[in-house]
Amino acid sequence: MKYKLIAMDMDGTLLNSQKQVTEYTKDVLRRASEKGIKLVICTGRIFTSAKSYARIIGTKAPIIASNGAYIREKDRNEVIYEKYIKKETLLDIIKVTREWGFYPHIYTTDTIYSEKLIHSSLNYSKWNETVPEDERINIQIVDSLEDVVEKEGENFLKVVVMALEDEVEKLQELKKYIRDNMDVSIFSSYMNNFEIMDKEVSKGNALKRLAEFFDIDREAIVCFGDNENDKTMFEFAGFPIAMGNAEEEIKEIAAYVTDTNDNDGVAKAIEELILRE
């Protein structure tokens, strides 16, 4: 099979535990790109953050961000797909998460709103200190998320809810409550978080749209992932590859299990299974 597109999750997959892409991985990805293979970042992260890593690995392909809610060309302001959370649904999510004692963060394509500098807003403010100005994420700490939603309307791609270590069990209970009582799409990338999008949003649906955009058969698509939010991508791609550090449910539906993200698992699989064809 001649593979035409490789879709890669970022955290726990393409990136090592230091949130870096190794020189070996960059070299292998460069060689794959030279063979005409499209390299697509498919992440839960905000577009601005994903774009920064796309620059690092040298890909010019579109980026799938916010768990599939947003697909955009890397170097042009051309949006291929976007799906926003309905206003009333978003207001309900904010209300419920606050009642459970958590601080929700709401995301547009380039901005994070929160009522407190904590969790992802704090992490990204530290990130902003390490990247060029045009790759920084706009972080807005506000008095009322409801007021922001009323002003901005249906302009939000996802909600992120995170917990401290001693709150993880409670967070998982909230996740189940929202999944059982709201018509939304909800995924976790780690036990200490979950992300909520419109019910039609998933990495798998986004990858399907991108395959149609490029007229690429699903059997010609390879994907890499490690966690729950990668499952739909694995169900669509012709050759799903799980990381050695992946959750068991992901390994079980993979066609192949590679090395861990800290041992260049993505690069090793591409070199052994694709570049040597």
Coordinates of C-alpha atoms in Angstrom, one line a residue:
M1 CA 0.0 0.0 0.0
K2 CA 1.3 3.4 -0.9
Y3 CA 0.4 5.7 2.0
K4 CA -0.5 9.3 1.2
L5 CA -1.3 10.9 4.5
I6 CA 0.0 10.5 8.1
A7 CA -2.1 12.0 10.9
M8 CA -0.3 12.4 14.2
D9 CA -1.6 13.2 17.7
M10 CA 0.7 15.5 19.6
D11 CA 0.9 15.0 23.3
G12 CA 2.0 11.5 24.3
T13 CA 2.5 10.7 20.6
L14 CA 4.6 13.1 18.4
L15 CA 6.0 15.0 21.4
N16 CA 8.1 13.4 24.1
S17 CA 7.6 14.0 27.8
Q18 CA 9.5 17.3 27.5
K19 CA 7.0 18.4 24.8
Q20 CA 9.8 18.3 22.2
V21 CA 10.2 16.8 18.7
T22 CA 13.6 15.0 18.5
E23 CA 16.0 15.6 15.7
Y24 CA 15.6 12.0 14.6
T25 CA 11.9 12.4 14.4
K26 CA 12.2 15.6 12.4
D27 CA 14.6 13.9 9.9
V28 CA 12.2 10.9 9.4
L29 CA 9.2 13.3 8.9
R30 CA 11.3 15.3 6.4
R31 CA 12.0 12.2 4.4
A32 CA 8.4 11.2 4.5
S33 CA 7.4 14.6 3.2
E34 CA 9.9 14.4 0.4
K35 CA 8.2 11.2 -0.7
G36 CA 5.0 13.2 -1.1
I37 CA 3.3 12.1 2.0
K38 CA 1.1 14.7 3.7
L39 CA 2.0 15.2 7.4
V40 CA -1.1 16.2 9.4
I41 CA -1.1 17.2 13.0
C42 CA -4.4 16.1 14.6
T43 CA -4.6 17.4 18.1
G44 CA -6.9 18.6 20.9
R45 CA -4.8 21.7 21.2
I46 CA -5.7 25.1 20.1
F47 CA -4.8 25.9 16.5
T48 CA -2.1 28.5 17.4
S49 CA -0.2 25.9 19.5
A50 CA -0.5 23.2 16.8
K51 CA 0.7 25.6 14.2
S52 CA 3.9 26.2 16.2
Y53 CA 4.7 22.5 16.2
A54 CA 3.8 22.2 12.5
R55 CA 6.5 24.8 11.8
I56 CA 9.0 22.8 13.8
I57 CA 8.4 19.6 11.9
G58 CA 8.2 21.4 8.6
T59 CA 4.8 20.3 7.4
K60 CA 2.7 22.5 5.1
A61 CA -0.4 20.4 5.3
P62 CA -3.6 21.6 7.0
I63 CA -3.9 21.2 10.8
I64 CA -6.7 19.5 12.6
A65 CA -7.1 21.3 16.0
S66 CA -9.5 21.3 18.9
N67 CA -10.2 17.6 18.6
G68 CA -11.5 18.0 15.1
A69 CA -13.6 21.1 15.6
Y70 CA -11.3 23.2 13.4
I71 CA -9.4 22.4 10.2
R72 CA -7.3 25.1 8.7
E73 CA -4.5 25.6 6.2
K74 CA -1.2 26.1 8.1
D75 CA 0.1 29.1 6.2
R76 CA -3.1 30.6 4.8
N77 CA -6.2 31.8 6.5
E78 CA -8.3 29.2 4.7
V79 CA -10.6 27.3 6.9
I80 CA -11.5 23.9 5.6
Y81 CA -14.0 23.0 8.4
E82 CA -15.2 24.6 11.7
K83 CA -17.9 23.5 14.1
Y84 CA -18.9 25.7 17.1
I85 CA -20.7 24.8 20.3
K86 CA -24.3 26.0 20.4
K87 CA -24.7 29.0 22.7
E88 CA -27.3 27.6 25.0
T89 CA -25.3 24.3 25.3
L90 CA -22.2 26.3 26.2
L91 CA -24.0 28.2 28.8
D92 CA -25.3 25.0 30.3
I93 CA -21.8 23.5 30.4
I94 CA -20.3 26.5 32.1
K95 CA -23.1 26.5 34.7
V96 CA -22.8 22.7 35.5
T97 CA -19.0 22.7 35.7
R98 CA -19.0 25.7 38.0
E99 CA -21.6 24.0 40.2
W100 CA -19.3 21.0 40.5
G101 CA -16.5 23.3 41.7
F102 CA -14.3 23.5 38.5
Y103 CA -13.1 26.3 36.4
P104 CA -14.0 25.8 32.8
H105 CA -11.9 27.2 30.0
I106 CA -13.6 28.1 26.7
Y107 CA -11.7 28.3 23.5
T108 CA -12.1 30.2 20.2
T109 CA -9.7 29.5 17.3
D110 CA -7.0 31.6 19.0
T111 CA -8.1 32.7 22.4
I112 CA -8.7 31.0 25.8
Y113 CA -11.1 32.5 28.3
S114 CA -11.2 31.6 32.0
E115 CA -12.3 33.2 35.2
K116 CA -9.0 32.2 36.9
L117 CA -5.4 31.7 35.7
I118 CA -5.2 28.0 36.4
H119 CA -4.6 24.7 34.5
S120 CA -4.5 25.2 30.8
S121 CA -4.6 29.1 30.9
L122 CA -1.6 29.0 33.3
N123 CA 0.2 26.4 31.2
Y124 CA -0.3 28.4 28.0
S125 CA 0.8 31.7 29.6
K126 CA 4.1 29.9 30.4
W127 CA 4.2 28.6 26.9
N128 CA 3.8 32.2 25.6
E129 CA 7.1 33.1 27.2
T130 CA 9.0 30.5 25.0
V131 CA 7.6 31.2 21.5
P132 CA 7.7 34.0 19.0
E133 CA 5.0 36.7 19.3
D134 CA 3.0 35.5 16.3
E135 CA 2.7 32.0 17.9
R136 CA 1.5 33.2 21.3
I137 CA -2.0 32.3 22.5
N138 CA -4.4 35.1 23.6
I139 CA -5.4 34.4 27.2
Q140 CA -8.2 36.4 28.7
I141 CA -9.0 36.2 32.4
V142 CA -12.5 37.6 32.8
D143 CA -15.1 38.2 35.5
S144 CA -17.9 36.2 33.8
L145 CA -17.7 33.6 31.1
E146 CA -21.4 34.0 30.6
D147 CA -20.9 37.7 29.7
V148 CA -18.2 36.6 27.2
V149 CA -20.5 34.1 25.6
E150 CA -23.4 36.6 25.4
K151 CA -21.0 39.0 23.6
E152 CA -19.2 36.6 21.3
G153 CA -22.2 34.3 20.5
E154 CA -21.5 30.9 18.9
N155 CA -17.8 31.5 18.4
F156 CA -16.4 28.7 20.7
L157 CA -14.9 25.5 19.6
K158 CA -14.5 23.6 22.9
V159 CA -14.6 23.7 26.6
V160 CA -11.7 22.3 28.7
V161 CA -12.2 21.2 32.3
M162 CA -9.1 20.1 34.3
A163 CA -8.6 18.9 37.9
L164 CA -5.9 18.8 40.5
E165 CA -4.7 15.3 41.5
D166 CA -7.1 15.0 44.5
E167 CA -10.0 16.0 42.3
V168 CA -9.6 13.5 39.5
E169 CA -12.3 11.1 40.7
K170 CA -14.8 13.9 41.0
L171 CA -13.8 15.1 37.6
Q172 CA -14.6 11.7 36.1
E173 CA -18.0 11.7 37.8
L174 CA -18.7 15.1 36.2
K175 CA -17.6 13.8 32.8
K176 CA -20.0 10.9 33.1
Y177 CA -22.8 13.3 34.2
I178 CA -22.3 15.5 31.1
R179 CA -22.0 12.6 28.8
D180 CA -25.3 11.1 30.1
N181 CA -27.2 14.4 30.2
M182 CA -26.0 16.6 27.4
D183 CA -25.9 16.0 23.6
V184 CA -22.2 16.8 23.1
S185 CA -18.9 15.1 22.1
I186 CA -16.6 14.6 25.1
F187 CA -13.1 13.2 25.3
S188 CA -10.1 13.0 27.6
S189 CA -6.4 13.2 26.7
Y190 CA -5.4 12.4 30.3
M191 CA -7.3 11.3 33.5
N192 CA -7.1 14.9 34.9
N193 CA -9.0 16.6 32.1
F194 CA -11.9 16.4 29.6
E195 CA -12.8 18.4 26.6
I196 CA -16.3 19.1 25.3
M197 CA -17.2 19.9 21.7
D198 CA -20.3 19.9 19.5
K199 CA -21.8 16.5 19.2
E200 CA -20.6 16.1 15.5
V201 CA -16.9 16.8 16.4
S202 CA -14.3 14.1 16.6
K203 CA -10.8 13.5 15.2
G204 CA -12.2 10.7 13.1
N205 CA -14.8 12.9 11.5
A206 CA -12.2 15.6 10.9
L207 CA -9.8 13.1 9.3
K208 CA -12.6 11.9 7.1
R209 CA -13.3 15.5 5.9
L210 CA -9.7 16.1 5.2
A211 CA -9.4 12.8 3.2
E212 CA -12.4 13.9 1.1
F213 CA -10.8 17.4 0.7
F214 CA -7.6 15.7 -0.7
D215 CA -9.5 12.9 -2.4
I216 CA -7.4 10.3 -0.5
D217 CA -8.8 6.8 0.2
R218 CA -9.0 5.9 3.9
E219 CA -6.8 2.9 3.3
A220 CA -4.0 5.2 2.3
I221 CA -4.0 7.0 5.6
V222 CA -1.8 6.2 8.6
C223 CA -2.5 7.6 12.0
F224 CA -0.7 7.7 15.4
G225 CA -2.3 8.1 18.8
D226 CA -2.2 7.2 22.4
N227 CA -5.5 8.1 24.1
E228 CA -9.3 8.2 24.2
N229 CA -9.6 11.2 21.9
D230 CA -7.7 9.3 19.2
K231 CA -10.1 6.4 19.1
T232 CA -12.3 7.7 16.3
M233 CA -9.3 8.5 14.2
F234 CA -8.1 4.9 14.6
E235 CA -11.6 3.7 13.5
F236 CA -11.3 5.7 10.3
A237 CA -7.7 5.4 9.2
G238 CA -6.6 2.4 7.1
F239 CA -3.4 1.8 9.2
P240 CA -3.8 3.0 12.9
I241 CA -0.6 2.8 14.9
A242 CA -0.7 2.9 18.7
M243 CA 2.2 4.3 20.8
G244 CA 3.9 2.0 23.3
N245 CA 2.6 4.2 26.0
A246 CA -1.0 4.2 24.7
E247 CA -4.0 3.2 26.7
E248 CA -5.0 -0.4 26.3
E249 CA -8.3 0.4 24.5
I250 CA -6.2 2.1 21.8
K251 CA -3.7 -0.7 21.5
E252 CA -6.5 -3.2 21.1
I253 CA -7.9 -1.4 18.0
A254 CA -4.4 -0.7 16.5
A255 CA -3.0 -2.5 13.5
Y256 CA 0.5 -2.0 15.0
V257 CA 2.0 -0.9 18.3
T258 CA 5.2 1.1 18.0
D259 CA 7.7 2.3 20.7
T260 CA 6.8 5.0 23.2
N261 CA 6.7 8.7 22.6
D262 CA 9.9 9.0 24.6
N263 CA 11.7 6.6 22.3
D264 CA 10.7 8.1 19.0
G265 CA 7.9 5.7 18.4
V266 CA 6.4 7.7 15.5
A267 CA 9.7 8.0 13.7
K268 CA 10.6 4.4 14.2
A269 CA 7.3 3.2 12.7
I270 CA 7.4 5.5 9.7
E271 CA 11.0 4.5 9.0
E272 CA 10.3 0.7 9.3
L273 CA 6.9 0.4 7.9
I274 CA 6.5 3.3 5.3
L275 CA 9.9 4.6 4.2
R276 CA 11.3 1.1 3.5
E277 CA 8.4 0.2 1.2

